PDB file of C-alpha atoms in Angstrom:
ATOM      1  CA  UNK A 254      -1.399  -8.920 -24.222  1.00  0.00           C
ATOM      2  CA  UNK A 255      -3.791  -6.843 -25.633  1.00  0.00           C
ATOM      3  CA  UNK A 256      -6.207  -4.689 -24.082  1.00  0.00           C
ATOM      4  CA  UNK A 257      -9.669  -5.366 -25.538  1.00  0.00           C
ATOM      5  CA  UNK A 258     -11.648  -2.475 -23.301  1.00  0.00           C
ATOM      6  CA  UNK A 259     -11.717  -0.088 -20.784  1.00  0.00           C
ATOM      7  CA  UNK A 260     -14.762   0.110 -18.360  1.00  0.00           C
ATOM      8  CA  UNK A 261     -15.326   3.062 -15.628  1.00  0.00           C
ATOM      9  CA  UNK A 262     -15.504   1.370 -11.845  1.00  0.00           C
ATOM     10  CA  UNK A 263     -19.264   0.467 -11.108  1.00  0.00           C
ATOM     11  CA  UNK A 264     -20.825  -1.990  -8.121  1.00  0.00           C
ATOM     12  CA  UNK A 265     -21.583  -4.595 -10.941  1.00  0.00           C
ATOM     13  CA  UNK A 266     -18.073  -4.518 -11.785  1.00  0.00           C
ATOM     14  CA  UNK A 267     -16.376  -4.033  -7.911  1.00  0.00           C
ATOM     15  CA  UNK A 268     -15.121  -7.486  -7.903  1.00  0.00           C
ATOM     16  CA  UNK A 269     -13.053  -7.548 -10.996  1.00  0.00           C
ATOM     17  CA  UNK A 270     -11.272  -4.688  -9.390  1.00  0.00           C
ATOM     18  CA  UNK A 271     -11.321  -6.868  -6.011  1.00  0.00           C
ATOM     19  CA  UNK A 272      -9.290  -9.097  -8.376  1.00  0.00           C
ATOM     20  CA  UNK A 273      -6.870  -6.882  -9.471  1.00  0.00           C
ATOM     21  CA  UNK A 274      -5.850  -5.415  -6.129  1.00  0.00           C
ATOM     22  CA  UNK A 275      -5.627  -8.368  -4.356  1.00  0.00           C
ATOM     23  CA  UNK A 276      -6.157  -9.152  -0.624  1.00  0.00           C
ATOM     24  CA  UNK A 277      -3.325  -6.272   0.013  1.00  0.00           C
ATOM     25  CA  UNK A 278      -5.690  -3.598  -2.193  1.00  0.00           C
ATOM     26  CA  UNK A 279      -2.707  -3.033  -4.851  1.00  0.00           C
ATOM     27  CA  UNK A 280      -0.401  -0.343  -2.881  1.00  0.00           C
ATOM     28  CA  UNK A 281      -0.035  -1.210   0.326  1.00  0.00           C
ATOM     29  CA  UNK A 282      -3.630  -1.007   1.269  1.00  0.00           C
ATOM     30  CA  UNK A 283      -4.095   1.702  -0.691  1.00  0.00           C
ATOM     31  CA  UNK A 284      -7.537   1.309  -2.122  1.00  0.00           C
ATOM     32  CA  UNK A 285      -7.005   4.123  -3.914  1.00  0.00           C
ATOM     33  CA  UNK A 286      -7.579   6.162  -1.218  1.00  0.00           C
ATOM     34  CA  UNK A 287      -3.884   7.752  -0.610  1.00  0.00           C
ATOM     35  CA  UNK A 288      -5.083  10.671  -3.269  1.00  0.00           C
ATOM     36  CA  UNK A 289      -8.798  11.106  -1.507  1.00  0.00           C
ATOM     37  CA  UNK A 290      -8.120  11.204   1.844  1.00  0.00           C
ATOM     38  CA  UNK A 291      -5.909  13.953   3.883  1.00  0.00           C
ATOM     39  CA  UNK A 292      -2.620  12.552   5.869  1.00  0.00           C
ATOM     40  CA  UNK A 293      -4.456  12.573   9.165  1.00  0.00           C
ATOM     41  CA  UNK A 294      -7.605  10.883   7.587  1.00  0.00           C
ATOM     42  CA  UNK A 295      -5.239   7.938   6.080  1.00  0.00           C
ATOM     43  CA  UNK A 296      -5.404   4.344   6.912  1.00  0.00           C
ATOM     44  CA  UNK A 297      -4.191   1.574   5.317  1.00  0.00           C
ATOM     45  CA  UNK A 298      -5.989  -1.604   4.701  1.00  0.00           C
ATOM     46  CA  UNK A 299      -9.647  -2.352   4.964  1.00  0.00           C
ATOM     47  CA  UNK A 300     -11.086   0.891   6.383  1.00  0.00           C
ATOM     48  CA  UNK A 301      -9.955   1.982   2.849  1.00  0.00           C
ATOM     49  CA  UNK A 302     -11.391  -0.742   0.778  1.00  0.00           C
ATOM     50  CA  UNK A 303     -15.032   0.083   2.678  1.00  0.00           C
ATOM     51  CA  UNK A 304     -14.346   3.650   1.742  1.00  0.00           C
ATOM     52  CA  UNK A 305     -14.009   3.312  -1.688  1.00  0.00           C
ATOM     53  CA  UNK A 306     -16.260   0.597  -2.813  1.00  0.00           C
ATOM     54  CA  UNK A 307     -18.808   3.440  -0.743  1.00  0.00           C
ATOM     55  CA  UNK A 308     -17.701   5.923  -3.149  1.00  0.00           C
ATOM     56  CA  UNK A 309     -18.585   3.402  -5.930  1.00  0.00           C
ATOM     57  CA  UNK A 310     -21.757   2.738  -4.446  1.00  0.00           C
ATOM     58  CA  UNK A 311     -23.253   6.353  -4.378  1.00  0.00           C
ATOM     59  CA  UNK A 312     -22.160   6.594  -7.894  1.00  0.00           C
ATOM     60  CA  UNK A 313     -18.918   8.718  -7.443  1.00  0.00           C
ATOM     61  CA  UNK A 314     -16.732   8.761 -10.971  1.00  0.00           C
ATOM     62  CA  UNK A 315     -13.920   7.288  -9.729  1.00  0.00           C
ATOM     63  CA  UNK A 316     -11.640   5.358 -12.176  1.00  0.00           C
ATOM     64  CA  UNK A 317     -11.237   2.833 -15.329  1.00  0.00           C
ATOM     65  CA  UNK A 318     -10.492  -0.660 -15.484  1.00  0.00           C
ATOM     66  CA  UNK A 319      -8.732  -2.207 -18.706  1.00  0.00           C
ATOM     67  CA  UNK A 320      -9.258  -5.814 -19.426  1.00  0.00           C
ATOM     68  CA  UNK A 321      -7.617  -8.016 -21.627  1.00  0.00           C
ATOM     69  CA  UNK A 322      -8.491 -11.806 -22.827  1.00  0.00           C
ATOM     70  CA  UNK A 323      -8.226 -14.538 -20.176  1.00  0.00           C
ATOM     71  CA  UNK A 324      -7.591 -17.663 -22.470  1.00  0.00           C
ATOM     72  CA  UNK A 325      -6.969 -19.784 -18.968  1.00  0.00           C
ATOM     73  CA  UNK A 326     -10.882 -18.351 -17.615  1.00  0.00           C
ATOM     74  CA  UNK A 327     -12.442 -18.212 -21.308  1.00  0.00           C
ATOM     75  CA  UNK A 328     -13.398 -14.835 -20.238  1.00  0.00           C
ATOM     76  CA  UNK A 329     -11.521 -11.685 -19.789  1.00  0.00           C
ATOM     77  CA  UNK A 330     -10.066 -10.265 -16.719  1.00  0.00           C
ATOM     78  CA  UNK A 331      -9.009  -7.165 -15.540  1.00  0.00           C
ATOM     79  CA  UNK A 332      -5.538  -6.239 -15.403  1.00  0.00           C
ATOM     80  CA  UNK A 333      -5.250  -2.362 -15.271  1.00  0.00           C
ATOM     81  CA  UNK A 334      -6.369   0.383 -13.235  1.00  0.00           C
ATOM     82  CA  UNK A 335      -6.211   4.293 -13.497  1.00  0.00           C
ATOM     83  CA  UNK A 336      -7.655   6.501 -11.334  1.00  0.00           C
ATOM     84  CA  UNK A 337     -10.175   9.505 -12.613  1.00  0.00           C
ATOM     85  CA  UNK A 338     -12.111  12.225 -10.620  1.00  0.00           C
ATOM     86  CA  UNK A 339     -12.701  15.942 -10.761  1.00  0.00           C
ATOM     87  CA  UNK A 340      -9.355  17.209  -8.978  1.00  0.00           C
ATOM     88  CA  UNK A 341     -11.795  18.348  -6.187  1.00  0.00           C
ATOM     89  CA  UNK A 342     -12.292  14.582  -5.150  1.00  0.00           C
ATOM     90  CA  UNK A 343      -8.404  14.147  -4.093  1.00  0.00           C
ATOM     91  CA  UNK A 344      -8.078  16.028  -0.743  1.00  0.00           C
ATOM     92  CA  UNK A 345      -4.462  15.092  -0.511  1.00  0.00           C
ATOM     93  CA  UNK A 346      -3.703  17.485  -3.440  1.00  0.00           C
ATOM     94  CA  UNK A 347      -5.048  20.337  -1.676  1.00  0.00           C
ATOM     95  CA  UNK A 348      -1.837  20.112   0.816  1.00  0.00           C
ATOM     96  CA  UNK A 349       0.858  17.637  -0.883  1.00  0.00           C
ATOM     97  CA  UNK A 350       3.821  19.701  -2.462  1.00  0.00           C
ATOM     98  CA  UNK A 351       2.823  18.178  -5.993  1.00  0.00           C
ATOM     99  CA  UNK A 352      -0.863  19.857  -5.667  1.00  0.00           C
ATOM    100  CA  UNK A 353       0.312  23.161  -4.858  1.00  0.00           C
ATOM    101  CA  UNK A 354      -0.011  26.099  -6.530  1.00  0.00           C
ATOM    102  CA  UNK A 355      -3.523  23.783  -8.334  1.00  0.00           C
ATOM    103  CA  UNK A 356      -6.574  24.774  -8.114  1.00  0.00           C
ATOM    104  CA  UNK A 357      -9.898  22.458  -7.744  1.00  0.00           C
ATOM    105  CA  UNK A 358     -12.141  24.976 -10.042  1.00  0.00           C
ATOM    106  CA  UNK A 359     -14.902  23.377 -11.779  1.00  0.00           C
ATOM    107  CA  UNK A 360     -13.861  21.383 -15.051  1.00  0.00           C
ATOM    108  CA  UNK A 361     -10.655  20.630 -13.303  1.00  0.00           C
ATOM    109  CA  UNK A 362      -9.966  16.602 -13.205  1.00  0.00           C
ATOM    110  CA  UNK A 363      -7.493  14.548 -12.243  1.00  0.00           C
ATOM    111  CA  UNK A 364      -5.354  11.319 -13.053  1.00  0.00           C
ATOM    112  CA  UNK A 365      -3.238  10.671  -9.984  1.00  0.00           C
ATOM    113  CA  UNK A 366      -2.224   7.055 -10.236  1.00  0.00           C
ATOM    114  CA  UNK A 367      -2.124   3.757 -12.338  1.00  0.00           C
ATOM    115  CA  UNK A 368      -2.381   0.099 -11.195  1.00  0.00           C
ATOM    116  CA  UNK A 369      -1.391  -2.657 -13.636  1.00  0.00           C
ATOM    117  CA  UNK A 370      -1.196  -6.316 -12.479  1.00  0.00           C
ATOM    118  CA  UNK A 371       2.358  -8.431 -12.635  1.00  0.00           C
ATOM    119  CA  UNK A 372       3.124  -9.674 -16.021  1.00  0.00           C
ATOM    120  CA  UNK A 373       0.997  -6.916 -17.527  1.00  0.00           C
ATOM    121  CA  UNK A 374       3.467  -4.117 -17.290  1.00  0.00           C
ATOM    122  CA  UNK A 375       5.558  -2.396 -19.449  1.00  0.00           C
ATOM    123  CA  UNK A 376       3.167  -3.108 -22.522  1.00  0.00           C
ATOM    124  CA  UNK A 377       1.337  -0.026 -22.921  1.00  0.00           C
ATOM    125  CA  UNK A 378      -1.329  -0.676 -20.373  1.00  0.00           C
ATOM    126  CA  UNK A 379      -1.062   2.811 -19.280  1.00  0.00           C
ATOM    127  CA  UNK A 380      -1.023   4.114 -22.447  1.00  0.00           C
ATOM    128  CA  UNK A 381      -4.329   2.921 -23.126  1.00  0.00           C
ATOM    129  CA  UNK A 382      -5.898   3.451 -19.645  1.00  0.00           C
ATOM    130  CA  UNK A 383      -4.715   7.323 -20.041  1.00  0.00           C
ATOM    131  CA  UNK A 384      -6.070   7.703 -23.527  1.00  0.00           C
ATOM    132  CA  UNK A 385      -9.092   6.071 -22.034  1.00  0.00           C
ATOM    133  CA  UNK A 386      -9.349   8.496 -18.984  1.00  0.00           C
ATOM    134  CA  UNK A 387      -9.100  11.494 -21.022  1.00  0.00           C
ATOM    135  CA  UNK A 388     -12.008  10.815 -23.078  1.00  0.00           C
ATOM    136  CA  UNK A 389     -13.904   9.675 -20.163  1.00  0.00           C
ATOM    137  CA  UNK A 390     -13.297  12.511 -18.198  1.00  0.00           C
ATOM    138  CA  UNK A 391     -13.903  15.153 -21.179  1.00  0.00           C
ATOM    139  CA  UNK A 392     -17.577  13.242 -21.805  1.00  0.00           C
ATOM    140  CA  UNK A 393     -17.693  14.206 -18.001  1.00  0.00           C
ATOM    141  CA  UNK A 394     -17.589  17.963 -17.989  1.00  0.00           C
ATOM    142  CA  UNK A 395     -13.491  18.015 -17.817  1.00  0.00           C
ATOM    143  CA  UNK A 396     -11.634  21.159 -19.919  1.00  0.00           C
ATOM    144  CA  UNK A 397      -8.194  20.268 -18.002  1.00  0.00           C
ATOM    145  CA  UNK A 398      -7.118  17.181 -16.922  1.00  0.00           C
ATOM    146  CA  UNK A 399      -3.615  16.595 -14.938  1.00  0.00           C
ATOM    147  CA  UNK A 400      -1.310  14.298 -14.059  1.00  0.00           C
ATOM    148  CA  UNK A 401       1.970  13.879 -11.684  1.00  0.00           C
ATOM    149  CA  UNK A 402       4.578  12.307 -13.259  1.00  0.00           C
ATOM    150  CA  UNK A 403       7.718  11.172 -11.782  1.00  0.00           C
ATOM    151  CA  UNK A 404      11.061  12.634 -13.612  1.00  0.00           C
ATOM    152  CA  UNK A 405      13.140  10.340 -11.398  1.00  0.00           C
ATOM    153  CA  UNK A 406      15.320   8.147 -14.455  1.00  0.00           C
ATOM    154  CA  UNK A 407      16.167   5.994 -11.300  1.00  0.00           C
ATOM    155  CA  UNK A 408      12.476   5.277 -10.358  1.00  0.00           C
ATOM    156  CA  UNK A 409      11.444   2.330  -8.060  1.00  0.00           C
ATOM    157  CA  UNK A 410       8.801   0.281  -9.460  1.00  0.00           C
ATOM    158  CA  UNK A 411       6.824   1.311  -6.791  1.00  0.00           C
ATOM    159  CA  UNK A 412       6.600   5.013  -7.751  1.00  0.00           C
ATOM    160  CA  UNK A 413       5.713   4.263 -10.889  1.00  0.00           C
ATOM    161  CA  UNK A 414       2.178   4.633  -9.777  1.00  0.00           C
ATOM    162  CA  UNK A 415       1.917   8.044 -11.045  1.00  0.00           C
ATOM    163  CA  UNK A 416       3.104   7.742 -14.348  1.00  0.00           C
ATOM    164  CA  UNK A 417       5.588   8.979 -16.389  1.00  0.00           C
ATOM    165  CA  UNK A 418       6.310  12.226 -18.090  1.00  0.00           C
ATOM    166  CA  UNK A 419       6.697  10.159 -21.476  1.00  0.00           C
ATOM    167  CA  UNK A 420       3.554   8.917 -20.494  1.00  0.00           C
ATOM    168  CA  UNK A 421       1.742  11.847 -20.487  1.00  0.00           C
ATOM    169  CA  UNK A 422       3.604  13.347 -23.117  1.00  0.00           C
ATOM    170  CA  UNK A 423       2.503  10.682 -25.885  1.00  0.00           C
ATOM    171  CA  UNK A 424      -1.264  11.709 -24.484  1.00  0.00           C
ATOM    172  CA  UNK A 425      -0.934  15.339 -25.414  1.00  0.00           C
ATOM    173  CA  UNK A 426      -0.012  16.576 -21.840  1.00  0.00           C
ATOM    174  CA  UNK A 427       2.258  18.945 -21.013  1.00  0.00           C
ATOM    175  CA  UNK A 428       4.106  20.177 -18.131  1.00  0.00           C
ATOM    176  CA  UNK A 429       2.552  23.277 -16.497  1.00  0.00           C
ATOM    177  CA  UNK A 430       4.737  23.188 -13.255  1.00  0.00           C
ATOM    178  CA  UNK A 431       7.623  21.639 -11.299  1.00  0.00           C
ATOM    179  CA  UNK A 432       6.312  20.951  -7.638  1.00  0.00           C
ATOM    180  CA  UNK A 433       9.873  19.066  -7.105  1.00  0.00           C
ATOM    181  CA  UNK A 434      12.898  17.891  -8.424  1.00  0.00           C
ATOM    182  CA  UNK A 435      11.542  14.890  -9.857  1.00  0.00           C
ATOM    183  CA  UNK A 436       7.484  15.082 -10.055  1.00  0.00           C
ATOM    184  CA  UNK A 437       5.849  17.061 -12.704  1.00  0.00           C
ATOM    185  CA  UNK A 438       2.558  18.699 -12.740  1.00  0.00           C
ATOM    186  CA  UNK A 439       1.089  18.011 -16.868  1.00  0.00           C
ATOM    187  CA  UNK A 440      -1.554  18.961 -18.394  1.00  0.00           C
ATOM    188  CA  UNK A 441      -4.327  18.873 -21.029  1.00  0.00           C
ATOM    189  CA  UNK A 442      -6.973  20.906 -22.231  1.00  0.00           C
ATOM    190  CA  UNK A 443     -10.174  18.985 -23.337  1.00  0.00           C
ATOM    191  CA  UNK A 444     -11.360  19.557 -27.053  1.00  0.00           C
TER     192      UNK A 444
END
């Protein structure tokens, strides 16, 4: 597998990311929502897929897709997701125990969690949609970007979702807090 682009989220582009997700929308319902939306505001399923593809529609910067070759389709497909908006976008980070002690000042962005489809993983996909964020975000007005790694060496698959702090590390990022025993707050200036 090889990833042969990266392409920010766009309405001409919404069902390739339909795709990846799935019926379930990746997480649980998630729609990449969980990081947008406060606790009380939080609903899984298809009141968060409306949300989102509404943030989509009025333009909102909200994340990269990574394709790779689809020999089967003659076409590509997408198989990786990473999610990337001015830190002032993600509600939840403005009360979560990993976004205290953050601030949402201008310039400020964020990279709060990865999606890459079964069979994909564990190939760098991350890697690439990270290196990809960072650039997109700094041709976006970013001069800090963070992320929330999990420390955990025990991690479910399923928290993997925010990354790792070898992940960020081998993009440049480094840690600037500890919110908890095993999630990082890292960090990157732009150039």
């Amino acid at each position: 597998m090889r990833i042969t682009r990266t392409s920010p989220l766009t309405v001409e582009n919404w069902s390739d990311l339909e795709d990846l997700f799935g019926e379930r929308g990746a997480c649980g319902g998630c729609w990449c929502m969980y990081w947008r939306l406060t606790r009380a505001d939080y609903e899984s399923g298809d009141a968060n897929r409306r949300a989102f593809h509404a943030l989509v529609k009025d333009g909102e910067p909200t994340g990269l897709l990574a394709y790779t070759e689809d020999e089967a389709n003659g076409g590509e497909r997408a198989i990786g997701w990473c999610a990337v908006s001015p830190r002032s976008a993600f509600a939840r980070l403005r009360t979560a125990t990993v976004g205290r002690g953050g601030a949402d000042e201008p310039g400020r962005w964020s990279v709060p969690c990865f999606y890459v489809r079964a069979g994909h993983r564990r190939q760098g996909s991350a890697d690439v949609l990270l290196a990809a964020a960072c650039d997109y975000a700094s041709a976006h007005g970013a001069e800090v970007i963070e992320g929330y790694p999990t420390t955990s060496p025990k991690a479910a698959a399923s928290d993997l979702y925010v990354g790792t702090r070898g992940l960020f590390e081998r993009q440049g990022f480094t840690v600037a807090r500890r919110p908890t025993a095993n999630r990082l707050v890292m960090e990157r200036r732009c150039a």
